[in-house]
Each structure stands twice: as C-alpha cells, then as structure tokens.
Coordinates of C-alpha atoms and ligand atoms in Angstrom, one line a residue:
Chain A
X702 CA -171.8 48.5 28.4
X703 CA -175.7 48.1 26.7
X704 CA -174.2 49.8 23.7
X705 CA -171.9 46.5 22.9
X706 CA -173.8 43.9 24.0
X707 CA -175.8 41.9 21.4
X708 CA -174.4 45.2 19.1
X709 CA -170.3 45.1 17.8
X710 CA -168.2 47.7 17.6
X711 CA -168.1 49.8 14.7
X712 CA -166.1 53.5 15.9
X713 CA -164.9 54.2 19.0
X714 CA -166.8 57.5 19.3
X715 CA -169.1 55.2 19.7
X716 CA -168.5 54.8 23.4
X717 CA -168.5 56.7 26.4
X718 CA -165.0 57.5 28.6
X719 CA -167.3 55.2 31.5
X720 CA -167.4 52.3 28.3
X721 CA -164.0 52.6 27.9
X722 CA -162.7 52.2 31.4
X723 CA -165.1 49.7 31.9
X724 CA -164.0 47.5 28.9
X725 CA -160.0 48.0 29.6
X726 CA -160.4 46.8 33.5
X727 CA -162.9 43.6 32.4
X728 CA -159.2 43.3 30.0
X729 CA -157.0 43.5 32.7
X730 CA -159.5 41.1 34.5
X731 CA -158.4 38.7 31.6
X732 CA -154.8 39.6 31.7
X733 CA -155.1 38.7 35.3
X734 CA -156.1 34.9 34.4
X735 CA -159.7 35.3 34.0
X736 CA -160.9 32.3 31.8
X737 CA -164.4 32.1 30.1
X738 CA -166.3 30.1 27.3
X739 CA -168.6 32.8 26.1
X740 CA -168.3 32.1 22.9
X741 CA -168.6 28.1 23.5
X742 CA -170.7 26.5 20.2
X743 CA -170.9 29.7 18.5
X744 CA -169.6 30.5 15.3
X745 CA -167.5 34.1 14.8
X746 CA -167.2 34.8 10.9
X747 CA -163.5 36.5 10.7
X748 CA -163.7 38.0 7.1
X749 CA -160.5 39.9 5.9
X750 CA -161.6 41.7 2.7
X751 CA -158.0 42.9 2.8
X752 CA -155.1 41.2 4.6
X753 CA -153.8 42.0 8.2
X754 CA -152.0 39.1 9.5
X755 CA -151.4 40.3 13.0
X756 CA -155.0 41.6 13.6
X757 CA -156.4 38.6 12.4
X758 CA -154.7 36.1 14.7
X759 CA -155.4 38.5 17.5
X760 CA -158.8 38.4 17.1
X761 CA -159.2 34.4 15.7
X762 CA -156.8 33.5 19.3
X763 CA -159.4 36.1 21.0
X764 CA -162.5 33.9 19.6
X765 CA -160.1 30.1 20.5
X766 CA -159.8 31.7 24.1
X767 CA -163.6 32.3 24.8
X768 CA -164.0 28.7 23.3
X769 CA -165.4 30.0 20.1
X770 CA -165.2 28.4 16.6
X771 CA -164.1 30.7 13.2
X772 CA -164.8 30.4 9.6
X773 CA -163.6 32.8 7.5
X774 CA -160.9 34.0 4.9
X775 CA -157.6 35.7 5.5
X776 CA -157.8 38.2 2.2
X777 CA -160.6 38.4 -0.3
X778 CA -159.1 37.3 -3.4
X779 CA -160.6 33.5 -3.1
X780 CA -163.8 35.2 -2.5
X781 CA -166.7 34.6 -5.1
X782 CA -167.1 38.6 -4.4
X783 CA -164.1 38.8 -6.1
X784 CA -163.9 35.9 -8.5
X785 CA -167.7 36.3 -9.8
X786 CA -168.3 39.9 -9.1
X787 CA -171.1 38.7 -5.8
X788 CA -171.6 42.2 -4.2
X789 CA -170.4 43.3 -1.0
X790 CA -174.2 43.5 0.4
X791 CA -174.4 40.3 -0.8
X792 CA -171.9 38.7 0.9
X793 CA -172.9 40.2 4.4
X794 CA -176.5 39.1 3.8
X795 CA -174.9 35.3 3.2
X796 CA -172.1 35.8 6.0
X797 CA -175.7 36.6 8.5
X798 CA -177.0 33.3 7.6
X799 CA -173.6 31.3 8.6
X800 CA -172.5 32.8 11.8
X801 CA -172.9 34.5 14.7
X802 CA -170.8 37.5 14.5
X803 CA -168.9 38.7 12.1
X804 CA -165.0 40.3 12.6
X805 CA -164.3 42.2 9.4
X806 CA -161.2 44.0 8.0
X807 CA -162.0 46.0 4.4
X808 CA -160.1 48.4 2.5
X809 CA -163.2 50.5 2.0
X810 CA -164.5 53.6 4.8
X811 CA -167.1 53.0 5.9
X812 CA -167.5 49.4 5.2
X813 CA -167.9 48.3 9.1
X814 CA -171.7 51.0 9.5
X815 CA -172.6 49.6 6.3
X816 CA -172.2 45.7 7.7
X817 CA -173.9 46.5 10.8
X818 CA -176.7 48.1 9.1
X819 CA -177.0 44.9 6.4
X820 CA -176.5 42.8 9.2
X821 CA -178.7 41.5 12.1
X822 CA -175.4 40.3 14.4
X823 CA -173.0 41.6 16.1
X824 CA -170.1 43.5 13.8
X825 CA -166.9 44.1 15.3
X826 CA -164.8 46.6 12.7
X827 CA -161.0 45.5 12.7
X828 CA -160.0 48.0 10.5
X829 CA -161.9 49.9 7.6
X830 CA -159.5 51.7 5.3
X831 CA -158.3 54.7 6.5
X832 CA -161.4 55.2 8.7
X833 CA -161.6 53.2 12.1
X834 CA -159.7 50.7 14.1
X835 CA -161.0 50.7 17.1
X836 CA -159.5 47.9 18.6
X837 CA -156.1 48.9 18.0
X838 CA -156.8 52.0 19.6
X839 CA -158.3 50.4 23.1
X840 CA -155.3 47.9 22.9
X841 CA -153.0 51.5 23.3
X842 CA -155.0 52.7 26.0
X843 CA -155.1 49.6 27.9
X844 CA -151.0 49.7 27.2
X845 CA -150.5 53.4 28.6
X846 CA -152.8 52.2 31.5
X847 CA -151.7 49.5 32.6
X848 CA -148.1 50.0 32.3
X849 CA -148.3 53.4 33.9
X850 CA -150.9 52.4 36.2
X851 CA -153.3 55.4 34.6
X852 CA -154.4 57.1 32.1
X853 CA -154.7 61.0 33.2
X854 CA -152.5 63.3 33.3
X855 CA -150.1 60.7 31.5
X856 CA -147.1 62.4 29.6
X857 CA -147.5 60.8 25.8
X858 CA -145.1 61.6 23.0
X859 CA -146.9 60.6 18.9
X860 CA -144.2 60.2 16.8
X861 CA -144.3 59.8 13.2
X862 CA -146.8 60.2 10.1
X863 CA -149.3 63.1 12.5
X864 CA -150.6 64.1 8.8
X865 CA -151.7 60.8 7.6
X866 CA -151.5 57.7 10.3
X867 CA -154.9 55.9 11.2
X868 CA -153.3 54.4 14.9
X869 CA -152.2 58.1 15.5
X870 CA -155.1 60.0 14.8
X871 CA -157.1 57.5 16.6
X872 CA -155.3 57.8 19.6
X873 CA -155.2 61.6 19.5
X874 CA -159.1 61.4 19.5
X875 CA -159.1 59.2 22.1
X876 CA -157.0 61.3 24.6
X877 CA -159.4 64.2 24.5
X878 CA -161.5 61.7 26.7
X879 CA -157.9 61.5 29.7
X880 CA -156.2 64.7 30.4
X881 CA -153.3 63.3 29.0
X882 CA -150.1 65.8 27.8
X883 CA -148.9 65.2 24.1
X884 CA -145.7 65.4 22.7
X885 CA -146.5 65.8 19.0
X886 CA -143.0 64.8 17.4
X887 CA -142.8 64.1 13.6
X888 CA -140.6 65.7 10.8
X889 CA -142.4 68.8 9.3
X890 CA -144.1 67.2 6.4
X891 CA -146.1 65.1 8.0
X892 CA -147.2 67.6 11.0
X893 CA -150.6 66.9 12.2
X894 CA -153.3 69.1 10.1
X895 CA -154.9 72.2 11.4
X896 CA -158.2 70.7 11.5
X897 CA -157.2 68.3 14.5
X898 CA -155.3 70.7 16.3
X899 CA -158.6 72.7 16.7
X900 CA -160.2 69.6 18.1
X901 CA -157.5 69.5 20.9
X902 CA -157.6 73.1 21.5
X903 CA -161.5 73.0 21.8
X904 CA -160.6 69.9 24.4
X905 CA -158.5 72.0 26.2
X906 CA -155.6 69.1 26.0
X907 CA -151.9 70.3 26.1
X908 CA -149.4 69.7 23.4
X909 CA -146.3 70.5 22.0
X910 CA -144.7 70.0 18.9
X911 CA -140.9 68.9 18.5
X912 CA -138.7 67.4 15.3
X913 CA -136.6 65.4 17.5
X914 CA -137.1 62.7 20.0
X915 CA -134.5 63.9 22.3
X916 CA -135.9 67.4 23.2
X917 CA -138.6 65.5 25.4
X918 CA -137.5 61.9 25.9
X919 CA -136.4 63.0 29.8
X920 CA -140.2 64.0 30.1
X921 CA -142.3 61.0 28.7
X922 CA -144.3 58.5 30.2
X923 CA -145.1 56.6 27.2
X924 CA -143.7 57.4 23.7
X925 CA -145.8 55.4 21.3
X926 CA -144.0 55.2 18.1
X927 CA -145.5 54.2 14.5
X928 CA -143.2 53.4 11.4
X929 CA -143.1 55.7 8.6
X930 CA -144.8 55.0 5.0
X931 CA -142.2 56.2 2.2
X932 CA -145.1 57.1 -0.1
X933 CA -146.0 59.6 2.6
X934 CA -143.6 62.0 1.5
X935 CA -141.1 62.7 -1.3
X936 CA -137.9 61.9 -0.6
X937 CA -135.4 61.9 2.0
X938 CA -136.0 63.6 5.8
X939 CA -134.3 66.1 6.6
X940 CA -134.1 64.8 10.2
X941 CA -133.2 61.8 11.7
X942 CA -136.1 59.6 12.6
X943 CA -136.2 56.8 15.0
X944 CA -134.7 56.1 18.8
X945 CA -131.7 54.5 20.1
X946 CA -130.1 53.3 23.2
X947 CA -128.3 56.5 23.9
X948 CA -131.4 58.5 23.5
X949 CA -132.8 56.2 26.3
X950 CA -129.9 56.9 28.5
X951 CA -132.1 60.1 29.2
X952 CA -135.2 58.7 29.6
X953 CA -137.2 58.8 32.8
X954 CA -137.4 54.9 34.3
X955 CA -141.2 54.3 34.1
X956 CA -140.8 55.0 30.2
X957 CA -142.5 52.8 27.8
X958 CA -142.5 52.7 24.4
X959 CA -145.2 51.6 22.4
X960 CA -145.1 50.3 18.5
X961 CA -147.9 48.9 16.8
X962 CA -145.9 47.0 14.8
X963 CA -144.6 45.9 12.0
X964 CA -141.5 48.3 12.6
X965 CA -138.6 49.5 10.5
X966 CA -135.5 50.6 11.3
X967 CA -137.2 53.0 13.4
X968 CA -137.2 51.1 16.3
X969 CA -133.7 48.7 16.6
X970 CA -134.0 45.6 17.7
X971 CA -130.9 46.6 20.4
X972 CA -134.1 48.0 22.5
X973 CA -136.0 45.0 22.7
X974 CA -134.2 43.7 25.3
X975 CA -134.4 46.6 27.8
X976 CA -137.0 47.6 30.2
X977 CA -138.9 50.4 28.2
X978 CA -139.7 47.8 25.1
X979 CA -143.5 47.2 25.5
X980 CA -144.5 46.4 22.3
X981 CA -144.6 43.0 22.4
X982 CA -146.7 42.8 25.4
X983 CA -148.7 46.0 23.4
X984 CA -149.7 42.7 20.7
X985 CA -150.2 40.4 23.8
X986 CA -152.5 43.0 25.1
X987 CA -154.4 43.2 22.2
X988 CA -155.8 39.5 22.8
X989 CA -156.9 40.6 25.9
X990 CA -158.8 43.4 25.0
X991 CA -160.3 41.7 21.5
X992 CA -161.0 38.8 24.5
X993 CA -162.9 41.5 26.9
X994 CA -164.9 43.4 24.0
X995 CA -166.2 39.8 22.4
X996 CA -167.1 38.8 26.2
X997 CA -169.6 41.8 26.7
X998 CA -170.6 41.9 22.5
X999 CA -171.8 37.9 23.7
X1000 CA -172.9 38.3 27.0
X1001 CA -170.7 36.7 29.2
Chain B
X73 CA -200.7 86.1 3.6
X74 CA -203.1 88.0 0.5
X75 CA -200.0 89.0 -1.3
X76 CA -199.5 88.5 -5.0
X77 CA -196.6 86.9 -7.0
X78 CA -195.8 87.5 -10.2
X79 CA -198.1 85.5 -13.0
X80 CA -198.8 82.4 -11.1
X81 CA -202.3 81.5 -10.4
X82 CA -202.0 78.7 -8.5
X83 CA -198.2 76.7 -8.1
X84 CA -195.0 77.3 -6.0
X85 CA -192.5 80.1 -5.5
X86 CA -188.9 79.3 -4.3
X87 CA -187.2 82.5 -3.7
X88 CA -183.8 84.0 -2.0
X89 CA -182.5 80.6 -3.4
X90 CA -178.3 81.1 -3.8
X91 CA -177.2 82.0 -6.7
X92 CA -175.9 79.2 -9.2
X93 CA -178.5 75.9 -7.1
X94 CA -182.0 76.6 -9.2
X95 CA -180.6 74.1 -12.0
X96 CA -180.4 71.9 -8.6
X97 CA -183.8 72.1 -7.8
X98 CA -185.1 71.8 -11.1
X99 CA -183.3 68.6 -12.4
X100 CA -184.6 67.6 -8.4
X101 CA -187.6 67.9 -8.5
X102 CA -187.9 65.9 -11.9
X103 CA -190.7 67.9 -13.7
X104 CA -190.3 66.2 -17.0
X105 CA -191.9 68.5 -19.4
X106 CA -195.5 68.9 -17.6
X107 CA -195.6 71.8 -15.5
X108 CA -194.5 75.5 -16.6
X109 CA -191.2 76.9 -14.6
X110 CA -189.9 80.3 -14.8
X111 CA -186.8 80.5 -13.5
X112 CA -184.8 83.6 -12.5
X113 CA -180.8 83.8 -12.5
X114 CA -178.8 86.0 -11.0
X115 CA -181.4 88.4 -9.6
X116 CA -180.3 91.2 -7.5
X117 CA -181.2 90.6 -4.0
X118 CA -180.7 92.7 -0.7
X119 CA -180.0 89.8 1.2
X120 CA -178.0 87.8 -0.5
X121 CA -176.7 90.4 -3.3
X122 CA -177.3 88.2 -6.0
X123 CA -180.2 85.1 -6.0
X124 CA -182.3 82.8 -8.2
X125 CA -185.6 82.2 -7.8
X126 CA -187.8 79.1 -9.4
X127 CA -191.5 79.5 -9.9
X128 CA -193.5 75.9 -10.8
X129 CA -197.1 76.5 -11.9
X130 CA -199.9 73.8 -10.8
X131 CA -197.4 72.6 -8.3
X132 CA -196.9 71.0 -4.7
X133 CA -193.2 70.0 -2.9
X134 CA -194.4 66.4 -1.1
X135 CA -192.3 66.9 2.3
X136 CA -189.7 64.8 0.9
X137 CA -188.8 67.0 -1.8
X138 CA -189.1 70.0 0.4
X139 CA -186.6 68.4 2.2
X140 CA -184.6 68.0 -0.8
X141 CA -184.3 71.3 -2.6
X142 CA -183.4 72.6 1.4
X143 CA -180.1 71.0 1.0
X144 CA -179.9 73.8 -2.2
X145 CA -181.9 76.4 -1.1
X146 CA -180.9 76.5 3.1
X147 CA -182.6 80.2 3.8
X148 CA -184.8 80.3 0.8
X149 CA -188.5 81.3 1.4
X150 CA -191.1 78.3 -0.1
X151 CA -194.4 80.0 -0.7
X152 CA -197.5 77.8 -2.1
X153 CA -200.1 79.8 -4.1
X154 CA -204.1 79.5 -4.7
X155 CA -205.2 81.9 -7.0
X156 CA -202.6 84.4 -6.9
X157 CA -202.9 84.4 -3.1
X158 CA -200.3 83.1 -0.8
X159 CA -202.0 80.0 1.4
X160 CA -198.5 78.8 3.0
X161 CA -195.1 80.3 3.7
X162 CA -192.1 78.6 5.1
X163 CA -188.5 79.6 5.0
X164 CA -186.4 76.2 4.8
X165 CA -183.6 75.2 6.8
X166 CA -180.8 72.5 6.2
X167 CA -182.5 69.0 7.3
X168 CA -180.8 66.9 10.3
X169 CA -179.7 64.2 7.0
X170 CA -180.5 63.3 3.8
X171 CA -179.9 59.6 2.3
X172 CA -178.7 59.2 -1.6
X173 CA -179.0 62.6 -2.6
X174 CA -174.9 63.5 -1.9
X175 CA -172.1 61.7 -3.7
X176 CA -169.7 61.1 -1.5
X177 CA -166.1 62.9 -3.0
X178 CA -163.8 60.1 -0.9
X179 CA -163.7 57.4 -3.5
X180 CA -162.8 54.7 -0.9
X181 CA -165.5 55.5 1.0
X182 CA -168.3 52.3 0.7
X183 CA -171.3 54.4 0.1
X184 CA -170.8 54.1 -4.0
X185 CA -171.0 50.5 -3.3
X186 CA -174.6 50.8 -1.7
X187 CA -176.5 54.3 -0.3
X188 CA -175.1 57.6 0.9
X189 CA -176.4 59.3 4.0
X190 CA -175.4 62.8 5.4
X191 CA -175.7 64.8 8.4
X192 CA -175.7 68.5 8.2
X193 CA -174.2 70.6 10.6
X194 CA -173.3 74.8 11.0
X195 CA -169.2 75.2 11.1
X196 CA -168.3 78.4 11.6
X197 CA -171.2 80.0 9.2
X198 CA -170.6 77.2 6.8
X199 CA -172.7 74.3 5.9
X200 CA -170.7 71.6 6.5
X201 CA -171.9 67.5 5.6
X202 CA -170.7 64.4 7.6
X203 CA -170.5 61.1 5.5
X204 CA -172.7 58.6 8.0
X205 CA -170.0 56.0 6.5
X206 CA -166.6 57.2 6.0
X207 CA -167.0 60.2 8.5
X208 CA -164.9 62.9 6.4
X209 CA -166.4 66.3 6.7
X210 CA -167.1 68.7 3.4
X211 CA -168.4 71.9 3.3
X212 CA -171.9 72.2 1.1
X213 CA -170.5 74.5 -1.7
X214 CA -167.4 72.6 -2.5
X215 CA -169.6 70.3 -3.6
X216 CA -170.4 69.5 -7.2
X217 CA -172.0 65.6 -7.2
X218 CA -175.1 65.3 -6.4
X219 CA -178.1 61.6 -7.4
X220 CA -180.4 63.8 -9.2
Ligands
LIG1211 ZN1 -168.1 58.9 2.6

C-alpha cells in the first residue's frame, strides 16, 4: 500500500488488484470492530466545492472514528473563491497551510490531479465531476465481497444509465481486475457505449445485455441498481424500469441488491425490509472503507 | 548527408508535414517577422498524397520546440542546413506528453482553470491524446484548439 501512504487517492486506476484487496480486508478488519486513533490531533480539511450530503458525512464520521478533527465547508457558495473570485489554486495553496489532508468533492474533472499536484498532503478525491469517485467504487466492491464472501467469478447485474452513470462505469472498470460475469441491463437509450464494451472484450470479461430485470434475476448474485436521471433521455421509457417483490420471488437466495442511493421509485421501499436489501449496509460500508483508506493514507 | 535543398543556405527544412498543420508550426514557433519562411501547401507527395512543407532560413528548433511542431508534424522529416549542406536529419515522432500546448475540448475539465498536460498514444493507426486531468480520450485531428 506505499502508493497511499503519505499520498491520497486521486483515481482508482491508480491501484493495483493486490491494493485493492488489501484495502477492502484492512475494511472488513474495521467492520469487524477494529478501533484506531490514527488520525488523533490531526486536522482533515473536508472541502465540498459542490454539495454531496451523504459522501460528506461518510467521510467527516470516517475522520471522528480515527479520532481526527475536520474544518471545512459543505458546498462552495460561502467560499471567498466564490464570493471574491480567489482562484481555485489559490484556495488549495491556503487549504495546505491549515490542514493535514484534504477530502475534496468539485464539480470540475480533473480537479482532484490538479489538488494533489498544488498540494504537498495527502488528497483524497470524493468525487470530481463526471470523472472519478473512487471511494464509492471500493465501497461496492467491498459490498459484493463481503456479502457474497468473493469477488470472482461473482454473477453482477448494472442496471440503469450504462451510457452516462459515473458509479456504473466505475464499477465496470473495476471488474476487469475479478472475473466477475455482467448482466448489462438498461433500456436501449442509455446502453453502454461501444468504446467500453471494447475494454471488456480486450479483458476478456463476460457480459450480456438485457431490457428487463426479470430475464436474469434467477441468475444474479448481486444486482446493483442506480436511479435514473430524467435529463438523460427524452421522454418516457418504453420499458418498465425498476424491481419488485414479485420479481424477487425468482431470485436466487444469496441475492443482494445494491443502491447507491438516493433512489426513486426504482427501488420500493416494500424491499427494504427483506433479506436481499443491502443498501443500507452498502452506506454503512462506505465508513468503513473511507475509515481503512485514511488509516493507511496516515500511517496507522 | 551532402544533399541540397532548395534556396536555403543555412536554416531548417520541415518536410512530409500533413497537409492543412504548417500554419501550426508557424504561429508555434513564434517567428515574429525576423526570419524568412517559405512555406509550401498542398504539395504532392508519394507518401502522404498531399503535404506541406515549411522552410525557416537562419534558423534552429531548441528541443522544446522540436518537441512541439511533432505534435503537428508526427512523421515529418526535420533537416538542419549549413551552407546548403544537410548537417542533421531527424524524422519526428509524437512525444510521450506535452504540457499547455492542447486545449482541452471537455469544458468541465479543470485544466482551463490552470495548465493542460497530454499523453500521446497509437489507437488503431490514430493519434489519440489523454487529458492528464479529466482522462477523456480525443483523437489528434479532431482537434482544432491549440495555446499558440
Ligand atoms: Zn481534460
């Protein structure tokens, strides 16, 4: 783990499949009860150049947990960058004077390489426009893993925006690294592009592609689900989008769904209550894993 | 190495450069209105069917700007010339990056708000150029905005 310590996280390309694993089981170690004060009298600057309420608390209960302090803002408009024009580089190079790392959300690609290259600590990206989120993407992992006990050979279904969604297309990237199978459901507009299906082909990973839910629900392991964003696409669907209990009447016991939440009416609450809802523990994991990646980033 | 080119004495030959990039290499290169530059458009070539070529006269590329016009000229052949004779020859190749030359076409992508840097790789015969920031992929020719 030399490339996170004393470094951040910026991509998730970024680290090796041996990184990876290594960084989900020190997160199950911490699921498991592990407590540490790693971060004990340091300060973690948790800047949101553009709001993300769940993300933020994740990563500020992360930073309580390892007994570290934040300063910070939730969204940039009570930001002198935005009140009296300051610009961005200028705000990292003040931000590197007042803490010790620096967890940073902003609407702009890119913006995370650019901190870590202004910056002389540690920058952990939580989210750079349509870019990068890597923390949302090892929070999945760890939820396939550790509520199917692996990662290979895993049966995943994708469903929803394959054209345009961050988490998906993330996620896709990251199962070239675990011979995982993929279900690629979605309503044909928002089909995943060419480009990314030649990836996967040159990865030799299987997939499939389906319209509906219930042509493979009897066949999933994990069926991560995302909402859909209207401005996607003009319109109504032409099919019907979503799950229900009766779907799940077919559905193989170990199944879990994912969400990474907020939902819509994708996802009815009538499915929280049964066995395959994960989602909730999905966000629980995600404290875990923002817990494990600070604890190497600082050395514990 | 003894042949001669054209009417320079002594200066620089850029040749086989693809048709439609010797304006690049010109407004590149900055030469302000000191050194004499013939420039050739739309020349028949056999290897490229059609070519420019840019002569400078009393002229050196530093190993920046070599660097530079091979982001416009990938394939070209630099010659340097001492009275009339040919005293270096190189054909240039894409470089591994370049920083602030390429304007990035995503418009969210942070570079505008500091310094672009590219990496250059082959796609399928195709020069293609990875933002260092936002990571989207263009191919060379589809691209129109370039810091120069
Ligand atoms: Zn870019």
């Amino acid at each position: 783990m030399q490339v996170l310590k004393n470094n951040g996280l910026i991509a998730l390309q970024d680290l090796t499949k041996q990184d990876i694993l290594d960084l989900l089981s020190h997160a199950k170690q911490f699921k498991d009860g592990l407590r540490k004060d790693t971060l004990n009298g340091r300060v973690i600057a948790s800047c949101f150049f553009e709001a993300s309420t769940r993300t933020r608390l994740s990563f500020e209960s992360a930073v309580a947990r390892l007994g570290g302090k934040t300063i910070g803002f939730a969204d940039s408009g009570a930001t002198s960058q935005a009140n009296k024009g300051e610009s961005f580089v200028d705000t990292l190079r003040m931000l590197n004077c007042y803490a010790d790392g620096l967890i940073m959300r902003h609407p702009n690609d890119g913006a995370a390489r650019l901190a870590s290259e202004i910056m002389t600590i540690p920058v952990v990206n939580a989210g750079d426009g349509a870019n990068q989120h890597p923390t949302q993407t090892l929070l999945d992992l760890f939820s396939i893993q550790d509520s199917q006990g692996q990662l290979d050979g895993v049966n995943l279904g994708l469903m929803g925006d394959l054209k345009y969604s961050r988490t998906i297309h993330s996620l896709i990237s990251a199962s070239k690294l675990f011979n995982m199978r993929l279900f690629l459901i979605a309503p044909p507009e928002l089909r995943i592009e060419s480009e990314n299906l030649h990836e996967l082909r040159r990865h030799g990973i299987s997939y499939s592609f389906h319209s509906d839910a219930s042509e493979v629900i009897d066949k999933l392991d994990c069926l991560y689900l995302t909402r859909l964003q209207k401005e996607r696409f003009n319109g109504e669907l032409d099919c019907n989008y979503g799950i229900n209990l009766e779907l799940l009447s077919r559905a193989k016991p170990n199944l879990r769904i994912l969400h990474p939440l907020p939902r819509l009416d994708e996802l009815p609450a009538a499915i929280d209550d049964t066995p395959y809802a994960y989602y909730f523990q999905q966000a629980q994991n995600g404290v875990y894993v923002r817990q494990a990646l600070l604890d190497i980033i600082f050395g514990g | 190495m003894e042949k001669k080119i054209g009417a320079i004495a002594n200066g620089v030959n850029i040749d086989h450069i693809p048709q439609g990039n010797a304006w690049y290499i010109i407004k590149l290169l900055k030469l302000q209105r000191k050194y004499p530059v013939g420039i050739g458009l739309n020349l028949p070539s056999k290897r490229l069917g059609v070519k420019d070529l840019v002569k400078i006269e009393n002229y050196r590329l530093t190993e920046e700007q070599l660097k530079l016009v091979s982001v416009f000229a990938a394939g070209a052949t630099y010659s340097e010339i001492e009275n009339y004779q040919v005293v270096r020859k190189l054909q240039l190749t894409i470089p591994e990056s370049v920083e602030d030359l390429i304007i990035c076409p995503n418009h969210r992508c942070i570079s505008h708000q500091h310094r672009s840097r590219f990496a250059f790789k082959i796609v399928r015969d195709k020069i293609v150029v990875n933002c260092h920031y936002c990571e989207h992929n263009y191919e060379l020719e589809n691209l129109q905005e370039f810091k120069i």
